[in-house]
CSV table of C-alpha atoms in Angstrom, one decimal:
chain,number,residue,atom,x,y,z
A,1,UNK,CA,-15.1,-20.6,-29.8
A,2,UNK,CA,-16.7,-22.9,-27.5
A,3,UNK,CA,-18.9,-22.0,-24.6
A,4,UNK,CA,-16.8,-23.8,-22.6
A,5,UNK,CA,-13.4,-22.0,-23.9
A,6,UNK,CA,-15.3,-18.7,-22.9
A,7,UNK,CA,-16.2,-19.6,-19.8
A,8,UNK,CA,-12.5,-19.9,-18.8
A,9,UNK,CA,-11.2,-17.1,-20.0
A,10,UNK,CA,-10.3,-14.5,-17.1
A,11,UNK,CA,-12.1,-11.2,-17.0
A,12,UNK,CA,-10.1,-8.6,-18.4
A,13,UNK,CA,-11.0,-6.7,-14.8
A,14,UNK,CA,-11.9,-7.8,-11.7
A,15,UNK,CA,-13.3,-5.8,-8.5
A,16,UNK,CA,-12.0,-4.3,-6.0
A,17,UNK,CA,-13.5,-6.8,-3.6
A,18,UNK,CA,-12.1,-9.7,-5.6
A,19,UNK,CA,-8.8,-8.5,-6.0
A,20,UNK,CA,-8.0,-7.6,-2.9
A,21,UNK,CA,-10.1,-10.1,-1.4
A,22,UNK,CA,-7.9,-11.7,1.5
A,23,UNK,CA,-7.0,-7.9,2.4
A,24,UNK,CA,-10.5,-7.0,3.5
A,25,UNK,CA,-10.7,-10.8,5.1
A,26,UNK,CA,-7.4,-9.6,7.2
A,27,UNK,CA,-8.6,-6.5,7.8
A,28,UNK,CA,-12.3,-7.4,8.9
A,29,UNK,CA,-10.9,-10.1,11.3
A,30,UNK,CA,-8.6,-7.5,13.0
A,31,UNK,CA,-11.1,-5.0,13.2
A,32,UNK,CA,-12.1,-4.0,16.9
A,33,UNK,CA,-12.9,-0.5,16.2
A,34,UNK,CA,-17.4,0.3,16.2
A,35,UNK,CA,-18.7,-0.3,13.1
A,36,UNK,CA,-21.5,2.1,11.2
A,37,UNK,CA,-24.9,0.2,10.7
A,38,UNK,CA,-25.3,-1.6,7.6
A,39,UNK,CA,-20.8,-1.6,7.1
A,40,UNK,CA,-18.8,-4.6,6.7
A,41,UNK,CA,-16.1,-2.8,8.7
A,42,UNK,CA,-15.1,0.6,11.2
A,43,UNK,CA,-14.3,3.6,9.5
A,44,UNK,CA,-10.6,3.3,10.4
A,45,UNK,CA,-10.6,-0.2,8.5
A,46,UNK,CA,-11.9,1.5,5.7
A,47,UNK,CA,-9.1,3.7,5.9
A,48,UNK,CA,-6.5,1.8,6.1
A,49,UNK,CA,-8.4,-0.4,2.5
A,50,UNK,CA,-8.2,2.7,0.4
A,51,UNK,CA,-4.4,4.4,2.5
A,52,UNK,CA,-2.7,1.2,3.4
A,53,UNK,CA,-0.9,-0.2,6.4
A,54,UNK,CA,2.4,-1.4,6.1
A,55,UNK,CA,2.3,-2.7,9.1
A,56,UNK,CA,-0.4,-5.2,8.7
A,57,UNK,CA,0.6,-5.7,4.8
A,58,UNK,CA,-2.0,-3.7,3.2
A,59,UNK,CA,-1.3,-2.3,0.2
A,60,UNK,CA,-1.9,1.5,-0.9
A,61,UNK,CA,-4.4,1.8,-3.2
A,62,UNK,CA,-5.2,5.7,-4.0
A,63,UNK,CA,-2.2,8.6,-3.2
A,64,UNK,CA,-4.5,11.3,-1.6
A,65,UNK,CA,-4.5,13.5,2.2
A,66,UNK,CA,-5.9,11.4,4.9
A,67,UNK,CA,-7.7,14.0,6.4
A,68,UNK,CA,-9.3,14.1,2.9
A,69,UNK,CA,-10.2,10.4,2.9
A,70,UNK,CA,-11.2,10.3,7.0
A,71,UNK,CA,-13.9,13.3,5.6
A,72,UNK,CA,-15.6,11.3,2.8
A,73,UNK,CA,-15.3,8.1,4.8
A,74,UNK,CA,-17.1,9.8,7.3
A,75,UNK,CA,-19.7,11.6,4.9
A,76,UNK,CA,-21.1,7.9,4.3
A,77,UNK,CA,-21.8,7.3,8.0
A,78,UNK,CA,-24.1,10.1,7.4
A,79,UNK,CA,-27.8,10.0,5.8
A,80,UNK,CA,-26.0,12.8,3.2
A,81,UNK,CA,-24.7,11.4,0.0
A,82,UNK,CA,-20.9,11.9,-1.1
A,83,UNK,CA,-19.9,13.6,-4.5
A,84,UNK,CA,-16.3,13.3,-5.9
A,85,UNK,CA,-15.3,16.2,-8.1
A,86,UNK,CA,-12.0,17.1,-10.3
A,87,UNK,CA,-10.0,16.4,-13.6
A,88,UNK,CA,-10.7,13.5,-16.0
A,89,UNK,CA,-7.9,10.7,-14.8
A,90,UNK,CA,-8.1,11.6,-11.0
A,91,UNK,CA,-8.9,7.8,-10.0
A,92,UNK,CA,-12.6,9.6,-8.5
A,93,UNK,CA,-14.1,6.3,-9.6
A,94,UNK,CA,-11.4,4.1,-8.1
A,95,UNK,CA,-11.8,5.7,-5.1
A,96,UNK,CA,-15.4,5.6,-4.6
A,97,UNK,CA,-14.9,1.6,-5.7
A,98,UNK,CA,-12.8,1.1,-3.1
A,99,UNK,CA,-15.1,2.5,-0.9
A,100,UNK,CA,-18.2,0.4,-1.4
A,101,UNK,CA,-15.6,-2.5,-1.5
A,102,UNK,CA,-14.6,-2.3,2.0
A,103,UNK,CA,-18.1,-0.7,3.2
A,104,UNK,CA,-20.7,-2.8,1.6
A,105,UNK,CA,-18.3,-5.9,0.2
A,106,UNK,CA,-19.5,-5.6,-3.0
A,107,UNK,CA,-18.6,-2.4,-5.9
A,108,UNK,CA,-20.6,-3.2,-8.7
A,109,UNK,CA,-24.1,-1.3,-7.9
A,110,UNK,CA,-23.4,1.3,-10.4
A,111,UNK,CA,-25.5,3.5,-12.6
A,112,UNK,CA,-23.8,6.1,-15.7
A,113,UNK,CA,-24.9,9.0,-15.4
A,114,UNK,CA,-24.6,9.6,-19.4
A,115,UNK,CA,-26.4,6.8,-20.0
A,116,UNK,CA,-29.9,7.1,-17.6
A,117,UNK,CA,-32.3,9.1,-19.9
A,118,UNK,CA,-35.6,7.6,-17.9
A,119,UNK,CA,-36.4,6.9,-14.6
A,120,UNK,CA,-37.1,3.5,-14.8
A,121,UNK,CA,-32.9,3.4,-15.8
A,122,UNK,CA,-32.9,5.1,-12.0
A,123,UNK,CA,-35.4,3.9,-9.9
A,124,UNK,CA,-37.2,0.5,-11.6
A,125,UNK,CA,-38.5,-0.7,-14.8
A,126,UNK,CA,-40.7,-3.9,-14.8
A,127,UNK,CA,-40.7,-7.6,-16.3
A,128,UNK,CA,-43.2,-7.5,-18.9
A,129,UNK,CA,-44.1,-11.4,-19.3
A,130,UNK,CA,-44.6,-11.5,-15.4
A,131,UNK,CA,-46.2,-8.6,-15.4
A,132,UNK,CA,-49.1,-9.9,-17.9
A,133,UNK,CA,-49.3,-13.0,-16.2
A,134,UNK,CA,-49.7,-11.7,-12.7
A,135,UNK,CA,-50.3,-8.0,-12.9
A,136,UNK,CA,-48.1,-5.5,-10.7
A,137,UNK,CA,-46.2,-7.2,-8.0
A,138,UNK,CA,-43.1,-7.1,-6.5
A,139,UNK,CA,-42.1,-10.9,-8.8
A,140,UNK,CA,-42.6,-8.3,-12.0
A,141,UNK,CA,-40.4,-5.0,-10.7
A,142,UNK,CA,-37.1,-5.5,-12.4
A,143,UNK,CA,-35.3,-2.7,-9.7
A,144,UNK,CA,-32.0,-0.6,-10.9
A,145,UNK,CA,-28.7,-0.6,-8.9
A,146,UNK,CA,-30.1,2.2,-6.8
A,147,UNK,CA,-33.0,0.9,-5.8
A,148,UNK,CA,-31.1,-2.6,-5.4
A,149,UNK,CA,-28.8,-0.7,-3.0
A,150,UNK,CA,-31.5,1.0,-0.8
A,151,UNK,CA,-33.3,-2.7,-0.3
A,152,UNK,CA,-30.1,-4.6,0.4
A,153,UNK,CA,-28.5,-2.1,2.4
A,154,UNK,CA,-25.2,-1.1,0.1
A,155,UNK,CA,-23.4,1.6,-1.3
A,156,UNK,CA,-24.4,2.6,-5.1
A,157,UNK,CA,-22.2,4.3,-7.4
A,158,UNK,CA,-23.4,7.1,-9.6
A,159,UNK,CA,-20.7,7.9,-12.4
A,160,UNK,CA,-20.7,11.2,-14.1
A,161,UNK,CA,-24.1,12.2,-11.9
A,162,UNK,CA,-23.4,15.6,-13.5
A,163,UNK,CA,-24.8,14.4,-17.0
A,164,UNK,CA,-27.7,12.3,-15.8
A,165,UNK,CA,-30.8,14.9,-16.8
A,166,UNK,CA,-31.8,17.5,-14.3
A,167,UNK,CA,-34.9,15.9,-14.3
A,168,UNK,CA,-33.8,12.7,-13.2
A,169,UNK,CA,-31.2,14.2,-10.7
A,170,UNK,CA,-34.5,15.9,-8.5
A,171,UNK,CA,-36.0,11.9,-8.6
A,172,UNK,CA,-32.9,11.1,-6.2
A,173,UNK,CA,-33.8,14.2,-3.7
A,174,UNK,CA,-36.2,11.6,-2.4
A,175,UNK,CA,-33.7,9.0,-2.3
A,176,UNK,CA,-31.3,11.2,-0.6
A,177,UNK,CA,-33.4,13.1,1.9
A,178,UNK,CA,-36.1,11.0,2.9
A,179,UNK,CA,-35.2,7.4,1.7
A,180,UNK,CA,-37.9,6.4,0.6
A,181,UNK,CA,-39.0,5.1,-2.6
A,182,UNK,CA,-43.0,5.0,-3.2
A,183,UNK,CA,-43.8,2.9,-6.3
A,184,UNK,CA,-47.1,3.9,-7.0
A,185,UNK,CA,-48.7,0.5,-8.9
A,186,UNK,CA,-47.6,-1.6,-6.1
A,187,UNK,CA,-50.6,-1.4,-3.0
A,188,UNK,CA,-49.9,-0.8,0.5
A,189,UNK,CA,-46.6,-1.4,2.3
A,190,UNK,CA,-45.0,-3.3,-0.6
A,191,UNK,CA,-45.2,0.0,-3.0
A,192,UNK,CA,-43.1,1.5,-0.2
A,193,UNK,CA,-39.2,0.8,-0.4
A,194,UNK,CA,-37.1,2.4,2.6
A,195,UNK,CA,-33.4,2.3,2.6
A,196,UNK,CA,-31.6,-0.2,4.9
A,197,UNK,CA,-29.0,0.7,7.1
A,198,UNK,CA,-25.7,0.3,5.0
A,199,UNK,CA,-27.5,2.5,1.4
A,200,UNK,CA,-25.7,5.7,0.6
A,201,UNK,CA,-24.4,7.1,-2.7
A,202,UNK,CA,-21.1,8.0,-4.0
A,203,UNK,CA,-21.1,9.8,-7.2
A,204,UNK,CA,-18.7,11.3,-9.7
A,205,UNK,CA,-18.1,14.1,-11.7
A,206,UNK,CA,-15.6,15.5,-14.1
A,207,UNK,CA,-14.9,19.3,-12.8
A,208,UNK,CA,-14.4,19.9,-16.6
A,209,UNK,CA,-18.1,19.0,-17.6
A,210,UNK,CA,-20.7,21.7,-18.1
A,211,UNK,CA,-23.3,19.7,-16.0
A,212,UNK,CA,-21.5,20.2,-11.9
A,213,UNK,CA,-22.8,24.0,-12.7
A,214,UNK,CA,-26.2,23.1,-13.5
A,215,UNK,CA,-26.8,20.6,-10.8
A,216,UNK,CA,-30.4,20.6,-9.1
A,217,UNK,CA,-29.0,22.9,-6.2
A,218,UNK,CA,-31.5,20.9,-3.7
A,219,UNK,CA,-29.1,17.9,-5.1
A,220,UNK,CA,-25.9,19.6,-4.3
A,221,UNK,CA,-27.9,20.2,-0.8
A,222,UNK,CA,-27.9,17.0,0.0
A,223,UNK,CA,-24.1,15.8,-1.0
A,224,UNK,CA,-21.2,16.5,0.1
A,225,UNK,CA,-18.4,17.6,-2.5
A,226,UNK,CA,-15.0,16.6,-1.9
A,227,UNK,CA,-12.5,17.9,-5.0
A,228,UNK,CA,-10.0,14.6,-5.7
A,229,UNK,CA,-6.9,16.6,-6.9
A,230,UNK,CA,-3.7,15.2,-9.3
A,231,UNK,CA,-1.2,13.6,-7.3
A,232,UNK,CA,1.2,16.7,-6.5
A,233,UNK,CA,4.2,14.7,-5.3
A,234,UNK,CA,6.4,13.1,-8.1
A,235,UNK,CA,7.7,9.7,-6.2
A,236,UNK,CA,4.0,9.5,-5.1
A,237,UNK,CA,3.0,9.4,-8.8
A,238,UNK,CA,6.2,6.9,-10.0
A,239,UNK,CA,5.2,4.6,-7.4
A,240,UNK,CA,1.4,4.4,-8.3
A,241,UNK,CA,2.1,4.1,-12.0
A,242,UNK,CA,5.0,1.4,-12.0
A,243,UNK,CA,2.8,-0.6,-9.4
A,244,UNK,CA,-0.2,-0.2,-11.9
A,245,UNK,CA,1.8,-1.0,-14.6
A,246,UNK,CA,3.1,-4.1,-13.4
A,247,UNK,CA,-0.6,-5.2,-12.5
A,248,UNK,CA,-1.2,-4.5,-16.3
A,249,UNK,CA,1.4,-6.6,-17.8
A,250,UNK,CA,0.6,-9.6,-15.9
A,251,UNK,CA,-3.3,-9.4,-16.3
A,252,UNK,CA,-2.2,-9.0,-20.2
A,253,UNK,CA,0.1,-12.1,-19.4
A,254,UNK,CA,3.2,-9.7,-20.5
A,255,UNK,CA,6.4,-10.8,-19.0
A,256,UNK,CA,8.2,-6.6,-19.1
A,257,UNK,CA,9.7,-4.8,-16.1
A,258,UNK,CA,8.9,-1.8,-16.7
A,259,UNK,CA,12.2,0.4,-16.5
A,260,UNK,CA,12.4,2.9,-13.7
A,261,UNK,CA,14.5,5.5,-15.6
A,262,UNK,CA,12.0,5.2,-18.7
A,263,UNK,CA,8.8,5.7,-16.9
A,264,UNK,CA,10.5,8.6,-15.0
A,265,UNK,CA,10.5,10.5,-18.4
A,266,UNK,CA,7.0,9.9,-18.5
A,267,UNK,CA,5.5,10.7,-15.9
A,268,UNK,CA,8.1,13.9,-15.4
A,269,UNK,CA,6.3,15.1,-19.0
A,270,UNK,CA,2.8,14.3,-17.8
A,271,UNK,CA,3.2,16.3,-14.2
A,272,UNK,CA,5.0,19.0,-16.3
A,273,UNK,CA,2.6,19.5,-18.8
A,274,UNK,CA,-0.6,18.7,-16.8
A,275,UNK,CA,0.6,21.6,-14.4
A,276,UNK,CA,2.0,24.1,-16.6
A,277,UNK,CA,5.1,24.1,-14.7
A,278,UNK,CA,8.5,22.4,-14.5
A,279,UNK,CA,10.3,20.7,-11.3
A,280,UNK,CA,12.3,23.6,-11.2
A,281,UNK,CA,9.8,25.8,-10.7
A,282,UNK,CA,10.0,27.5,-14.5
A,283,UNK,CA,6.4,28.2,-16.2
A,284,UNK,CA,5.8,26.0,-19.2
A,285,UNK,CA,2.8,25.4,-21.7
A,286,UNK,CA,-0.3,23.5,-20.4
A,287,UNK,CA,-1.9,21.2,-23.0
A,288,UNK,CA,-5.3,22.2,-23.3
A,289,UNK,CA,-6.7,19.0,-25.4
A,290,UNK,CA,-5.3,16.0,-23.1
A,291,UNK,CA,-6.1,14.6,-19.5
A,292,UNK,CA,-2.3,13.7,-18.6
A,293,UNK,CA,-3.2,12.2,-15.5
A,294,UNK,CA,-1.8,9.5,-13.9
A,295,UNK,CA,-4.3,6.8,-15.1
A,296,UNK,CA,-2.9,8.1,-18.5
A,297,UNK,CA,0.4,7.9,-18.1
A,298,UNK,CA,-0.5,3.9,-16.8
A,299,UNK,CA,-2.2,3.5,-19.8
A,300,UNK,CA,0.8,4.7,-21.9
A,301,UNK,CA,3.3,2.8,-19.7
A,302,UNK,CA,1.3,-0.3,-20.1
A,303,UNK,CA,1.1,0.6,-24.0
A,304,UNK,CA,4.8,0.8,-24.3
A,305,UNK,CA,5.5,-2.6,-22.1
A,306,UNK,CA,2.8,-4.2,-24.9
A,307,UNK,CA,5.3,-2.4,-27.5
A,308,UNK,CA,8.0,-4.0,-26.1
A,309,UNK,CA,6.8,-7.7,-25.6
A,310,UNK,CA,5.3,-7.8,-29.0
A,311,UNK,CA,7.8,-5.5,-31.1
A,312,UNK,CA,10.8,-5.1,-29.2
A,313,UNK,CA,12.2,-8.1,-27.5
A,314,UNK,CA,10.6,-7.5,-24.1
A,315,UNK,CA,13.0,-4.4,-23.0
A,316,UNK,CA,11.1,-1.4,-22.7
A,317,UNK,CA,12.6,2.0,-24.5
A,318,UNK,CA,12.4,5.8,-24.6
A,319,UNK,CA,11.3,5.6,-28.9
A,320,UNK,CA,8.6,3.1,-27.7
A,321,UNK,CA,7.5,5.2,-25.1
A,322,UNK,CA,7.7,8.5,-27.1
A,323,UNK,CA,5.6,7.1,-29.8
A,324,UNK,CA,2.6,6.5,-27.3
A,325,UNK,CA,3.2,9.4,-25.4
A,326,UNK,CA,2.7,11.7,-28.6
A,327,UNK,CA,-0.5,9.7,-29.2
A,328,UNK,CA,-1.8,10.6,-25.9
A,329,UNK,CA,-0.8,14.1,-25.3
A,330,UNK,CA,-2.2,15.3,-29.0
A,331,UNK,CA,-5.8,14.9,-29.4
A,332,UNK,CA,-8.3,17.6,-30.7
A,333,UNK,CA,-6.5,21.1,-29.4
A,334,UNK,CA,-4.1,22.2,-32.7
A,335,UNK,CA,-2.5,24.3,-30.1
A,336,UNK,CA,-1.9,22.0,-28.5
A,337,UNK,CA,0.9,20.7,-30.7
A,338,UNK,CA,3.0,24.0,-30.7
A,339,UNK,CA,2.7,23.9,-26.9
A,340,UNK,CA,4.7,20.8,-27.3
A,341,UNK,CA,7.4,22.1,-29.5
A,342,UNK,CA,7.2,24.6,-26.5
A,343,UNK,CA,8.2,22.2,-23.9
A,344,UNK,CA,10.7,20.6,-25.8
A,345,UNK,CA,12.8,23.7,-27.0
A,346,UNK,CA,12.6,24.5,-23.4
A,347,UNK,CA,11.9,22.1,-20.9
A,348,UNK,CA,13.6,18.9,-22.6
A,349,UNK,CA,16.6,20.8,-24.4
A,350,UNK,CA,18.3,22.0,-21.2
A,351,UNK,CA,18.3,18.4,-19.2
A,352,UNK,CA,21.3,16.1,-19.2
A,353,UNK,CA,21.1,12.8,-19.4
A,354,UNK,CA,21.1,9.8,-22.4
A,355,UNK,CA,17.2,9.2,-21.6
A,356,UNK,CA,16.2,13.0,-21.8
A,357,UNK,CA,18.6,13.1,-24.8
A,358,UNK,CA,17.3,10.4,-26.8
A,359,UNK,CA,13.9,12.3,-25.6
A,360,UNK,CA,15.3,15.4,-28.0
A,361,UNK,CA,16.4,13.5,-30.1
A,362,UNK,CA,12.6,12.5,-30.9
A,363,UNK,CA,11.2,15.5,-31.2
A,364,UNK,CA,10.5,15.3,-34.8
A,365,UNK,CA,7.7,13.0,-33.9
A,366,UNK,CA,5.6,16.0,-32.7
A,367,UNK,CA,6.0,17.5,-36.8
């Protein structure tokens, strides 16, 4: 393929600050309320990003308890950092993109925690060629997203912070605390980087993964932990995944409605399962093995409008569905198969209705 074929290809994902880039225009431009130092917009702005306001015609963008949001919001004012905690599939990192979206204009200063091993992945590393030629200087320091953020002012992203090495999670508490960066080859003022108004960090963690235990507890110190919960309220969920769905099958250039009744089977089985209790208040099996969180069930809703556009003349089914739910809810947990037979002797058997029929009907696909 030609470079120039490549070049106009459309990113399979765009930012928050691109897509929803005439939002935060509308919303800066109406924006009388005092802003924080460093922040594109006031914290009531920022609010209504991530909430939505009717009203004005912003869309929702993360299901959650304002007073939740106003708190972490608020935490960024502060010289404290923020850390988002709960299950895989939560939308922790959607939220904290949103965040340095409206905040700082710009979401992509990001560091993984899996993936820092050394602290020049954290802090800096350095251009070698320019670094023989001229010797330690600020042309030769090749700085990271963090340090990035603390000299321009903007929010950084940590992902997963809870598997970065203990080691490299004390090299923030400088970061965090005093914000201040001394690199020790550069002479005088220019080895010392202090944060501009606008630099804090949002981080993530999965509440599942052995590391939140074993944070540095002067790191934990210094953050403040807000737990991002499942979406409890089952209209709440529909709404997010349909809208997310749509949003899929026209990035993927899919012309499929997804059908209402369909992905109301869905995302009933996901809540159920994922909370170990039906609608009707009876206790049911949780699977152990599978995140069914909403993010999921987009991902399978979007699956099963691909299923339809390429296999099944564009109309979405319950069998399409049912083949990529079964792919998602059964990973690595054995168990976690009967715990399905479970659910369907006595969740799904009981329910009228031709969808939740043709659901039982399927059941076979579990075997």
């Amino acid at each position: 393929m030609s470079s120039s074929n490549q070049a106009c290809k459309a990113a399979q994902r765009e930012p928050a600050e691109e897509v929803y880039a005439e939002e935060l225009v509308k919303l800066k431009g109406m924006d009388h309320g005092p802003v924080p130092p460093g922040w594109q917009m006031s914290p009531r702005a920022v609010e209504k990003f991530v909430l939505g306001d009717e009203k004005l015609g912003i869309e929702q963008k993360f299901v959650a308890d304002r007073a939740m949001v106003v708190r972490i919001i608020i935490s960024l004012c502060t010289s404290r950092g923020c850390l988002l905690v709960g299950e895989p599939g939560t939308a922790k990192s959607w939220l904290s993109e949103l965040l340095s979206a409206a905040i700082s204009g710009s979401s992509t200063l990001t560091l993984q925690g899996g993936a820092v091993s050394q602290v020049g992945q954290l802090l800096y590393s350095w251009n070698e060629s320019v670094l023989r030629a001229e010797g330690p200087c600020l042309k030769a320091l090749v700085p990271s997203p963090l340090l990035r953020g603390m000299m321009e002012g903007r929010m950084v992203r940590f992902e997963e912070i809870a598997r970065c090495p203990q080691a490299l999670q004390d090299a923030l508490l400088s970061v965090l605390s005093d914000r201040v960066v001394v690199i020790p080859e550069l002479a005088g003022e220019e080895g010392v980087i202090l944060a501009r108004e606008g630099f804090n960090v949002i981080a993530t963690s999965n509440s599942i993964d052995e590391g939140v235990n074993r944070m540095s507890a002067a790191l934990k110190r210094r953050m403040d932990f807000e737990e991002i919960r499942p979406i409890r309220n089952l209209s709440d969920e529909m709404g997010v995944v349909l809208r997310e769905v749509r949003k899929a099958n026209n990035r993927a250039g899919i012309n499929v409605e997804p059908d209402e009744s369909v992905v109301e089977i869905l995302v009933t089985m996901f809540h159920e399962l994922r909370n170990g209790q039906t609608l009707d208040g009876r206790s049911t099996d949780r699977l152990a093995g599978s995140a069914l969180s909403t993010a999921e069930a987009v991902s399978v809703a979007h699956a099963a409008s691909l299923n339809a556009w390429y296999y099944g003349g564009g109309a979405m089914t319950v069998e399409q569905l049912m083949h990529h739910i079964i792919g998602s809810a059964l990973k690595d947990q054995p168990e976690d198969r009967r715990r399905l037979k479970h659910y369907f002797d006595t969740a799904v058997a009981p329910r009228r209705g031709e969808h939740w029929q043709q659901v039982w009907a399927l059941r076979s696909l579990i075997h």
